[in-house]
XYZ file of C-alpha atoms in Angstrom:
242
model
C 0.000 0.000 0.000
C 1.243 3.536 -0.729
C 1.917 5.772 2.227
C 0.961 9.403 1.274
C 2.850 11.591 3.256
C 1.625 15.687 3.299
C 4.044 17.723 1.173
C 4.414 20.345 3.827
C 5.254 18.028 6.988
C 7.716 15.981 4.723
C 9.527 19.784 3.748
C 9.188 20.752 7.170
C 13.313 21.949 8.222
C 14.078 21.497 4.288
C 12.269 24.756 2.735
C 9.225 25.197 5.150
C 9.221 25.873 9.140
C 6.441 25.536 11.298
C 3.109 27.441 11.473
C 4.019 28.073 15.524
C 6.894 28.860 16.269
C 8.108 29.365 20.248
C 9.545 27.498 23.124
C 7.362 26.699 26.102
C 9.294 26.180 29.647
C 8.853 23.039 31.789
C 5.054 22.638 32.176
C 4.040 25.250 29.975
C 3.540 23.031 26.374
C 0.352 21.787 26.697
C -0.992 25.363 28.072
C 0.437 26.945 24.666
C -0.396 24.018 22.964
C -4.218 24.561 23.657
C -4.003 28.416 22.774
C -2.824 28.216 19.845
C -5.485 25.633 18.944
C -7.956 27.715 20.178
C -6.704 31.232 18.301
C -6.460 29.235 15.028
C -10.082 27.563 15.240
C -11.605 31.045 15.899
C -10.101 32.993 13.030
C -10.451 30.005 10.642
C -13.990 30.460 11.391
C -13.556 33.460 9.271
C -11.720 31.294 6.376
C -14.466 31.239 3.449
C -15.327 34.890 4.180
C -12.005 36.528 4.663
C -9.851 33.991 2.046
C -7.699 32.967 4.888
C -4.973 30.286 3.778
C -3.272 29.928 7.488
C -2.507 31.156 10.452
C 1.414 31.830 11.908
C 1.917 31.902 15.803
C 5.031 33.107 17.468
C 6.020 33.532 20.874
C 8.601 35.905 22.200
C 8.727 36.548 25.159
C 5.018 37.066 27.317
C 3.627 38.065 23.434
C 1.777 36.057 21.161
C 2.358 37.222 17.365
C -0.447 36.343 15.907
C 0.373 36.646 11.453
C -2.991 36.173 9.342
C -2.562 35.439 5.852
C -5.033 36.103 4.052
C -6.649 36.961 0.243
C -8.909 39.374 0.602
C -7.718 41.776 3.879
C -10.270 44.080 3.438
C -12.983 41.841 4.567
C -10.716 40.804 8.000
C -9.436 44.187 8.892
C -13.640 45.944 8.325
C -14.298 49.885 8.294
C -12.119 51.627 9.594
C -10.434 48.866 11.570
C -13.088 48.195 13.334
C -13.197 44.114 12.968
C -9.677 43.674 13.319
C -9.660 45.526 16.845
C -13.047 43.278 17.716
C -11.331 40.593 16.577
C -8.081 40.973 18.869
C -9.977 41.470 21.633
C -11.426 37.968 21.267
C -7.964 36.380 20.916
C -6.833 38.117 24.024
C -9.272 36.531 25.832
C -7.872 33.163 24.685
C -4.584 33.313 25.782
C -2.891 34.785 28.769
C -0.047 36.835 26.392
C -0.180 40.256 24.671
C -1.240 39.608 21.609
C 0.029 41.629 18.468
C -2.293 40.729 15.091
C -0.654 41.240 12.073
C -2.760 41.122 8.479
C -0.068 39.765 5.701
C -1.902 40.041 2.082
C -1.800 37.112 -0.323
C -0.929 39.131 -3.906
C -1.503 35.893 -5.915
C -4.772 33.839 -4.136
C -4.822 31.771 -7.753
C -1.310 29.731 -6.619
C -2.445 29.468 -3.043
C -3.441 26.015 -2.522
C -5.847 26.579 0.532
C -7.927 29.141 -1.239
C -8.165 27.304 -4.680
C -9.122 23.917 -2.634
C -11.543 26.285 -0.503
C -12.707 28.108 -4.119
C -13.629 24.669 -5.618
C -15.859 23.502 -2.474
C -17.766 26.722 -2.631
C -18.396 26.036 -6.694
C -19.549 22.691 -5.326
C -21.859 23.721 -3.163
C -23.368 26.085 -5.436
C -23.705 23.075 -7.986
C -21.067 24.292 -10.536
C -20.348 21.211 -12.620
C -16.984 19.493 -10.763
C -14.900 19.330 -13.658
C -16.057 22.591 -14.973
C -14.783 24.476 -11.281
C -11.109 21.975 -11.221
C -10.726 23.508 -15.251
C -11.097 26.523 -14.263
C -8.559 26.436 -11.097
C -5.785 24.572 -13.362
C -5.992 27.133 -16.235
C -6.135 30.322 -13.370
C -2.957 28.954 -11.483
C -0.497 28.378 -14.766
C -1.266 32.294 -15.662
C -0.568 33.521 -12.337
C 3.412 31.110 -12.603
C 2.146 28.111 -11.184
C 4.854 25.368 -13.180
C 2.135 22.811 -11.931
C -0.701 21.955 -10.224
C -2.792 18.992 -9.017
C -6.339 18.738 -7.980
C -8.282 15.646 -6.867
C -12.265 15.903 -5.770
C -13.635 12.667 -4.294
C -17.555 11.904 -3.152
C -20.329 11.446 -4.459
C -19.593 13.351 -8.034
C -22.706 15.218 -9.425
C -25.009 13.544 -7.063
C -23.814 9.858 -8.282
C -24.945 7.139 -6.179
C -22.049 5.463 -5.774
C -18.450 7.637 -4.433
C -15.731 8.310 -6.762
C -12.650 10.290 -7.083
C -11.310 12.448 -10.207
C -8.230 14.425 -10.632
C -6.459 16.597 -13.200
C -2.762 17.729 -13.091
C -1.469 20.332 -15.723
C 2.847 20.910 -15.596
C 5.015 19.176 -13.368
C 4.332 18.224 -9.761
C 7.232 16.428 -8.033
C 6.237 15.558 -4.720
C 9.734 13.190 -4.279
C 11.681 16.218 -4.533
C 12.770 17.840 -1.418
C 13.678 21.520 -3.105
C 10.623 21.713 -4.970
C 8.325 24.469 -3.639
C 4.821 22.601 -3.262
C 2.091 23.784 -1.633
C -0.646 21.467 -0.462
C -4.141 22.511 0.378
C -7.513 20.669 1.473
C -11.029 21.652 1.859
C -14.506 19.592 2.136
C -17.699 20.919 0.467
C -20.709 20.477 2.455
C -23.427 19.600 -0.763
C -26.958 17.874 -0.697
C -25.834 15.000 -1.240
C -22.745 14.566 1.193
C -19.559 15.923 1.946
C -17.035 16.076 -1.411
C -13.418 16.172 -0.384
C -10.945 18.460 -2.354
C -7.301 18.347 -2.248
C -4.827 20.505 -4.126
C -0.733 20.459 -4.679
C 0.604 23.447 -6.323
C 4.602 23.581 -7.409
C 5.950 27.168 -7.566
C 9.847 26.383 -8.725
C 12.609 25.224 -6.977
C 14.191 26.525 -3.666
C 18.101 25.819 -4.307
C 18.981 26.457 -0.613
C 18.808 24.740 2.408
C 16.837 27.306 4.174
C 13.882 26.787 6.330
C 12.651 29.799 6.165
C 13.033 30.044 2.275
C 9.312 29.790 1.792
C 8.228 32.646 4.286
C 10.870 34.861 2.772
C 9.429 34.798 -0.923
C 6.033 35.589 0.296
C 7.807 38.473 2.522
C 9.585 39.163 -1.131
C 6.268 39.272 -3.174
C 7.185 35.990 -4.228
C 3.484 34.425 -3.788
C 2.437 36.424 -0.877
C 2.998 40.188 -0.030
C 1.949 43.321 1.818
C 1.680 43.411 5.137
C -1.312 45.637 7.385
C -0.023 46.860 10.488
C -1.965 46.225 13.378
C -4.369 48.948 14.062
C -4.606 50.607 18.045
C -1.324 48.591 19.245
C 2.212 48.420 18.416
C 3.098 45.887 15.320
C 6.028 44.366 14.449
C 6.937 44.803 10.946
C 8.701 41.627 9.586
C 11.407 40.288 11.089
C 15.009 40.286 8.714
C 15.513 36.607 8.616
């Protein structure tokens, strides 16, 4: 039997880090553990509305960073800054740190893979024909630079009876190559007739070096990701030279 392993976890330390990033002292870990649980399942609530494709937590010390990237900023930060101060108040009640809430802009939402996987489950639910919405995707991610791109949908395709899955891949995707940039996204639309899983791998070149942080510095660089919104009423920490 194949073992599918997530692109992400298997780049983790090679060209990706981790979406928290802190050290906890002796007895501390499951405590932070359990906030930043709790901080990521109440923005994510916000995910179909606000484009969000994840969440970054970091920890210096007796802060919690909290970095939102997301497509469409606008709809996060509201008039005036009015939701993104509501909405730090709520994480502040979730943890016992300061909390600073940066917005970081995604410039290119085509080649995120989170927000075409979440893109396709809302065309599903609106009963856009499956192969119609995965077209669509492929050809919208090779003009934004995409080199390649995967999707797979699997359920119970245009109300069929019986569950199937169907993919389509357009350029090159190698998921065996640890310098490839791949981005891997999932999302689950919620239709009449059950729940249709979507899963998408995007490759966006090669990262030569052996840098962790290689991936968070292109976006930084407007590489697939971009400006940043400083966090309104509080001080903000611009991003960090890395």
């Amino acid at each position: 039997m194949g073992h599918k392993v997530n692109p992400v976890g298997l780049r983790v330390g090679i060209n990706r880090t981790w979406d928290s990033r802190w050290f906890a002292r002796a007895g501390e870990y499951g405590q932070l553990l359990h906030e930043d649980l709790a901080i990521r399942k109440h923005i994510m609530k916000m995910q179909r509305p606000a484009g969000i494709s994840k969440v970054v937590i970091e920890r210096p010390h007796k802060k919690c960073r909290v970095t939102v990237h997301t497509g469409r900023p606008g709809v996060l930060i509201g008039k005036k800054g009015a939701d993104i101060d509501k909405l730090r108040g709520e994480l502040s009640r979730l943890t016992d740190s300061e909390v600073h809430l940066n917005v970081l802009e995604i410039r290119k939402p085509d080649i995120d893979a989170t927000l075409i996987a979440e893109n396709i489950a809302q065309q599903l639910e609106r009963r856009v024909a499956f192969r119609r919405a995965m077209k669509r995707s492929v050809q919208s991610a090779l003009r934004s630079g995409a080199q390649g791109i995967r999707i797979n949908v699997a359920g119970r395709l245009g109300g069929a009876e019986i569950a199937r899955t169907e993919w389509y891949r357009e350029g090159r995707v190698p998921l065996h190559t640890l310098r490839a940039d791949i981005d891997f996204g999932r999302a689950e639309a919620k239709t009449a007739y059950g729940i249709i899983g979507i899963k998408v791998w995007v490759y966006k070149g090669e990262i030569i070096e052996h840098d962790p942080m290689a991936s968070e510095k292109r976006a930084f660089e407007g590489g697939d990701g971009g400006r940043q919104r400083r966090d309104r009423g509080g001080q903000s920490d611009t991003p960090r030279e890395r």
